[in-house]
GROMACS .gro file of N, CA and C in nm:
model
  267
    1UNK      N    1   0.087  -0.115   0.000
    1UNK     CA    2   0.000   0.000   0.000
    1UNK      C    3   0.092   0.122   0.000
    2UNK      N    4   0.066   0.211  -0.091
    2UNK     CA    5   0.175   0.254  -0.117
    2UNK      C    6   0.082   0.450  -0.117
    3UNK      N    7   0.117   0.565  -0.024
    3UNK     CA    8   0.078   0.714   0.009
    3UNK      C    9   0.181   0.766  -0.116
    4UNK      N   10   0.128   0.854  -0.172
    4UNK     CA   11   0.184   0.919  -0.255
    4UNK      C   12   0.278   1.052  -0.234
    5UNK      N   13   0.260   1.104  -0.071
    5UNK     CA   14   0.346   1.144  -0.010
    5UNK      C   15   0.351   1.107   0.158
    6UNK      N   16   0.446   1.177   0.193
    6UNK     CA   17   0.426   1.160   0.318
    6UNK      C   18   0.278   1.237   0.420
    7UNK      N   19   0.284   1.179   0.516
    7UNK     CA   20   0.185   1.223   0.642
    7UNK      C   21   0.231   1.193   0.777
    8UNK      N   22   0.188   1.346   0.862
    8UNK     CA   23   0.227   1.324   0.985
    8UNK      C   24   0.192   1.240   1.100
    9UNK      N   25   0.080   1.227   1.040
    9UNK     CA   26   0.039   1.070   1.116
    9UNK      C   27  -0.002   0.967   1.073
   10UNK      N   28  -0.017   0.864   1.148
   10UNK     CA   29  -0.054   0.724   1.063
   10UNK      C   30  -0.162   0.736   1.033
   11UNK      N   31  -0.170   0.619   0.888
   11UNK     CA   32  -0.291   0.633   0.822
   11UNK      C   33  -0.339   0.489   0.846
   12UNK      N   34  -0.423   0.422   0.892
   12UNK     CA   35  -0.485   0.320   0.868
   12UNK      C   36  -0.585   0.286   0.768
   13UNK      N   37  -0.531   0.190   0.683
   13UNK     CA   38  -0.628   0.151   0.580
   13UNK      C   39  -0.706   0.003   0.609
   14UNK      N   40  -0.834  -0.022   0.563
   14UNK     CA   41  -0.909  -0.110   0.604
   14UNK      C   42  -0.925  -0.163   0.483
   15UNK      N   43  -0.932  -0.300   0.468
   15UNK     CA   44  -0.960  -0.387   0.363
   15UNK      C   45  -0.990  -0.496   0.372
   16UNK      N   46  -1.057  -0.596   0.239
   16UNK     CA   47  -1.166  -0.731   0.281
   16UNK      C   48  -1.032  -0.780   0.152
   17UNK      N   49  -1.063  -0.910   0.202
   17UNK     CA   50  -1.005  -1.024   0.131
   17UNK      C   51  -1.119  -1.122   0.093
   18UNK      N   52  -1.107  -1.155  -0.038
   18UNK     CA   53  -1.188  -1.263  -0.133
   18UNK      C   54  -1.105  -1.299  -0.187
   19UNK      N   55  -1.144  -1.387  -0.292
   19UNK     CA   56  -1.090  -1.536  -0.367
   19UNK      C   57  -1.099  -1.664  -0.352
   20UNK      N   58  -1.115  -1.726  -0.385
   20UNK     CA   59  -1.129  -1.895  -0.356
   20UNK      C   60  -1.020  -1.982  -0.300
   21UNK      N   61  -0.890  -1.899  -0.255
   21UNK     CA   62  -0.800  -1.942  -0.123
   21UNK      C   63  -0.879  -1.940  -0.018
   22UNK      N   64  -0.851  -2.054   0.089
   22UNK     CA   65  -0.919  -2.046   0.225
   22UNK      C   66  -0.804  -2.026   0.307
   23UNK      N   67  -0.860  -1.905   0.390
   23UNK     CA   68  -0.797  -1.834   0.532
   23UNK      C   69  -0.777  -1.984   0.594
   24UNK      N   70  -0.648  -1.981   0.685
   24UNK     CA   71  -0.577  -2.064   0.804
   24UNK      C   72  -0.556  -2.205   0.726
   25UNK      N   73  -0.583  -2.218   0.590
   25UNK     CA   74  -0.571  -2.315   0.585
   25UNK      C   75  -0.462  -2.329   0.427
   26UNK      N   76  -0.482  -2.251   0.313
   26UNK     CA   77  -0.396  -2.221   0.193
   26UNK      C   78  -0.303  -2.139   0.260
   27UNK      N   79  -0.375  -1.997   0.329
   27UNK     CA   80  -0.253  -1.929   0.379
   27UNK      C   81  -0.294  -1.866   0.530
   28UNK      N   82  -0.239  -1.763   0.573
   28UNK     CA   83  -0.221  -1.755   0.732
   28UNK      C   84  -0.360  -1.662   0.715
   29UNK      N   85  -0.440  -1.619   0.775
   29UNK     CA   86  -0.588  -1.490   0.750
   29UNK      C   87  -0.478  -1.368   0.814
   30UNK      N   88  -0.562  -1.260   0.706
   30UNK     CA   89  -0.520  -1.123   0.746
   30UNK      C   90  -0.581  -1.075   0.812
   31UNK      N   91  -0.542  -0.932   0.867
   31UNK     CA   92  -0.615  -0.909   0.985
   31UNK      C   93  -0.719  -0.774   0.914
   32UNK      N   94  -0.720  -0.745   0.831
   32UNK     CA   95  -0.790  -0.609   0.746
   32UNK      C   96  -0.781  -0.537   0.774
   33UNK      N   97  -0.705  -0.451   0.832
   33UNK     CA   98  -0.614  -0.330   0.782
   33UNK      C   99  -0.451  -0.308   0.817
   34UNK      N  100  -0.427  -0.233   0.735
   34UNK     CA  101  -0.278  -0.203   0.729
   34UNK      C  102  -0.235  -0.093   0.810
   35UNK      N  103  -0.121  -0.049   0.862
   35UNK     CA  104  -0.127   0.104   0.929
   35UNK      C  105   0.030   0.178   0.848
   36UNK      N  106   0.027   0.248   0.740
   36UNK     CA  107   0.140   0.346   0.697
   36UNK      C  108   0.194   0.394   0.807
   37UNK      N  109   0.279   0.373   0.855
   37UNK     CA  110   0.341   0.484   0.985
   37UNK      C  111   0.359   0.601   0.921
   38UNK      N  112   0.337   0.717   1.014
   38UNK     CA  113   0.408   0.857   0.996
   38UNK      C  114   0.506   0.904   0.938
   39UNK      N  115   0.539   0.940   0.859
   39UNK     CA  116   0.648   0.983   0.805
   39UNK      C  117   0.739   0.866   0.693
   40UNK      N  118   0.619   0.794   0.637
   40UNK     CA  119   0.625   0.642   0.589
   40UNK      C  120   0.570   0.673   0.459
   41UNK      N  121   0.593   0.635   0.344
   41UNK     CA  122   0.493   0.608   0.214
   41UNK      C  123   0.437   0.486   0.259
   42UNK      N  124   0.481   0.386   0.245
   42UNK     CA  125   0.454   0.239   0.243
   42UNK      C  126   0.442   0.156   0.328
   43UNK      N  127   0.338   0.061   0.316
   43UNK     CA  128   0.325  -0.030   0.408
   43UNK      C  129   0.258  -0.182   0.313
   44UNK      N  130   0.311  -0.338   0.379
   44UNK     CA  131   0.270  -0.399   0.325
   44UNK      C  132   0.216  -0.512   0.396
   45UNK      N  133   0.127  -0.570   0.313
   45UNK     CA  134  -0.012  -0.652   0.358
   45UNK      C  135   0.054  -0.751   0.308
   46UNK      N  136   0.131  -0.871   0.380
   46UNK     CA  137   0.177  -0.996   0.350
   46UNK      C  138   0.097  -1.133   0.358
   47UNK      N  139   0.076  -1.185   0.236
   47UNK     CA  140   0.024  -1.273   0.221
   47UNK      C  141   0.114  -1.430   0.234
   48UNK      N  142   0.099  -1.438   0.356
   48UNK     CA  143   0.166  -1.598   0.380
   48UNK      C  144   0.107  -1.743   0.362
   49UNK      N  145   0.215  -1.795   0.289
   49UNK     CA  146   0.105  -1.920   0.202
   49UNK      C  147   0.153  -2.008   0.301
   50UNK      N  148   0.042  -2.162   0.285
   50UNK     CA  149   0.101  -2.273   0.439
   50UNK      C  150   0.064  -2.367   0.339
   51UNK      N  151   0.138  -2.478   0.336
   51UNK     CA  152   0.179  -2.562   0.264
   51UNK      C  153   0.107  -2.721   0.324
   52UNK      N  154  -0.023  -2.724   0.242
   52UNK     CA  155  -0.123  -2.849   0.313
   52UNK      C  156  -0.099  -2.930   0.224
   53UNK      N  157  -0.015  -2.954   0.160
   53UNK     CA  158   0.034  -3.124   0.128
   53UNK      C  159  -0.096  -3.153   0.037
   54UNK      N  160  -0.162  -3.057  -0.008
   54UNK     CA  161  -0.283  -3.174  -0.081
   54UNK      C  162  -0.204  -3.100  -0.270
   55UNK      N  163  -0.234  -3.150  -0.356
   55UNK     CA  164  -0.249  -3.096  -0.492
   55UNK      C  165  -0.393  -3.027  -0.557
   56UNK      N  166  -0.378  -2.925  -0.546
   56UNK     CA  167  -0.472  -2.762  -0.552
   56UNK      C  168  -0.478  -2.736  -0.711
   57UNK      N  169  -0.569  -2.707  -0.752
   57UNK     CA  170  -0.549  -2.617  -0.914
   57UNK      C  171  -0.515  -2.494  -0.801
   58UNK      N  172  -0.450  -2.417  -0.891
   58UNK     CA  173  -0.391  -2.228  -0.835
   58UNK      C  174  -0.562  -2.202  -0.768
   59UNK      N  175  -0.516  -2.102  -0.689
   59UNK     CA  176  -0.562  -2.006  -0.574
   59UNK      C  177  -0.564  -1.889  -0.573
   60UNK      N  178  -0.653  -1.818  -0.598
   60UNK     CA  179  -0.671  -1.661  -0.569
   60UNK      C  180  -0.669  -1.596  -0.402
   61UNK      N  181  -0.575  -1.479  -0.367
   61UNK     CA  182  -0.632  -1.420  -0.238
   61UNK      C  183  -0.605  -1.283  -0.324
   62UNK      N  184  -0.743  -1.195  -0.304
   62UNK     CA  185  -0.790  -1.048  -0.351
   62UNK      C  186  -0.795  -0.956  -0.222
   63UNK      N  187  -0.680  -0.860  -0.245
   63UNK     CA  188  -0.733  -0.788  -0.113
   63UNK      C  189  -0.775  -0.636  -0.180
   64UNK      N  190  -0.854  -0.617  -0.125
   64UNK     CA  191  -0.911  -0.452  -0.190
   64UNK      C  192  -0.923  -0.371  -0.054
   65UNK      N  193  -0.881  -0.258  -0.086
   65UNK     CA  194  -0.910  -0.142  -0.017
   65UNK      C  195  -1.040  -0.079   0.034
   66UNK      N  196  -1.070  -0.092   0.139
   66UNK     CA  197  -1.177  -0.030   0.102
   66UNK      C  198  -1.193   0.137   0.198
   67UNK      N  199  -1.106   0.139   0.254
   67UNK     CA  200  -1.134   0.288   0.342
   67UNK      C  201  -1.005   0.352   0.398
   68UNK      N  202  -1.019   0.445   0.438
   68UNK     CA  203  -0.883   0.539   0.528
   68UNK      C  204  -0.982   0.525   0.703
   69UNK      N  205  -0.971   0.446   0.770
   69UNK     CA  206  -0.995   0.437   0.910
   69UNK      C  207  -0.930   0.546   0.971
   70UNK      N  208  -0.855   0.580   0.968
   70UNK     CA  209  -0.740   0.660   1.040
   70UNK      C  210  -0.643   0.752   1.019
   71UNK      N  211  -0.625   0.854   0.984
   71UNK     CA  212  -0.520   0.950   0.956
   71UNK      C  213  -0.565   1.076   0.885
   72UNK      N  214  -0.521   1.118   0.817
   72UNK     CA  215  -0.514   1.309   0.709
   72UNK      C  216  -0.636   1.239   0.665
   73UNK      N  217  -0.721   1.365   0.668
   73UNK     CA  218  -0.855   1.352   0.620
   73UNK      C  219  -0.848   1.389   0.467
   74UNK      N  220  -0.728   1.410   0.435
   74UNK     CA  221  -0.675   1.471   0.283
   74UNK      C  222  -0.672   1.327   0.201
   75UNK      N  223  -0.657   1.187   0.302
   75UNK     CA  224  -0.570   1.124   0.223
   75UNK      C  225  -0.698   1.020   0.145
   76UNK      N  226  -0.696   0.962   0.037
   76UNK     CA  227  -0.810   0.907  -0.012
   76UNK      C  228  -0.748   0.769  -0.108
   77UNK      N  229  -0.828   0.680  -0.095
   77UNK     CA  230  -0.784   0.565  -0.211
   77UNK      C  231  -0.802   0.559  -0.315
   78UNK      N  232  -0.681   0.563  -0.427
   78UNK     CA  233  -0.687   0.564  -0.588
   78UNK      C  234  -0.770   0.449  -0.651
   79UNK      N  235  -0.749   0.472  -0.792
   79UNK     CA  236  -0.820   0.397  -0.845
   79UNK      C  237  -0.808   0.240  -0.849
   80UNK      N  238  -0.647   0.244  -0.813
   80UNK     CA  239  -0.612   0.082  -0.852
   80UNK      C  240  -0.607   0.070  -0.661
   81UNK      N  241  -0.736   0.008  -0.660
   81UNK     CA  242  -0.764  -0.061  -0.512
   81UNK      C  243  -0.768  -0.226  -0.472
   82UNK      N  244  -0.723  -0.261  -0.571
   82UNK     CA  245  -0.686  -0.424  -0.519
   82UNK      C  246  -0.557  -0.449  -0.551
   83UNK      N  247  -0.541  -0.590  -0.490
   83UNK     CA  248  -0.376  -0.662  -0.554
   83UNK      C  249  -0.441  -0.841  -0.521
   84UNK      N  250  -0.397  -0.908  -0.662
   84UNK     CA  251  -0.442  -1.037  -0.625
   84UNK      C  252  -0.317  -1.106  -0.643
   85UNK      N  253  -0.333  -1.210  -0.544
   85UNK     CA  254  -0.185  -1.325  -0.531
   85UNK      C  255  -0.280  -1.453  -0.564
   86UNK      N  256  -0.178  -1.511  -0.675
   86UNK     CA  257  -0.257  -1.685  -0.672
   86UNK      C  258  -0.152  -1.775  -0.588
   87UNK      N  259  -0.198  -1.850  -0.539
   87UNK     CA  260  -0.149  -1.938  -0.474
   87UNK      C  261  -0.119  -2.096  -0.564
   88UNK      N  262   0.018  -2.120  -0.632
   88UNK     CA  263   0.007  -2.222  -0.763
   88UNK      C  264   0.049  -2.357  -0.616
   89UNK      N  265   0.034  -2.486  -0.729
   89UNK     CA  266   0.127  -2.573  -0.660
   89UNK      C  267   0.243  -2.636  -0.736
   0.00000   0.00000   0.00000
């Protein structure tokens, strides 16, 4: 997640995850939202995969943006509001 400049305080962003990966079990569940620290552009939403021994066709996890919870009331979400990871085997 990436502020296009800086801000003096943190920004918390809130977001939902979809796709046909299953939470705790393809990969670890996120917690839905991220927090940019202060004086930070960037922050990232890590998607950790867990390795269940079965053979999978690929896996989607979609996380989209959906709000500013927290910080500069200036700051707003662009257009490109998702990022999808497949999960292959």
């Amino acid at each position: 997640v990436t502020l296009s400049e800086t801000s003096d305080t943190d920004t918390v962003v809130s977001y939902t995850v979809t796709g046909d990966a299953t939470a705790d079990s393809d990969y670890t569940a996120l917690s839905g939202s991220v927090t940019i620290a202060a004086g930070s552009t960037t922050a990232t939403i890590d998607v950790s995969v867990l390795d269940d021994s079965l053979l999978e066709d690929n896996e989607t996890v979609t996380v989209t943006l959906d709000s500013i919870t927290s910080g500069d009331a200036d700051i707003s979400i662009g257009a490109t509001d998702n990022a999808t990871v497949t999960i292959s085997t």
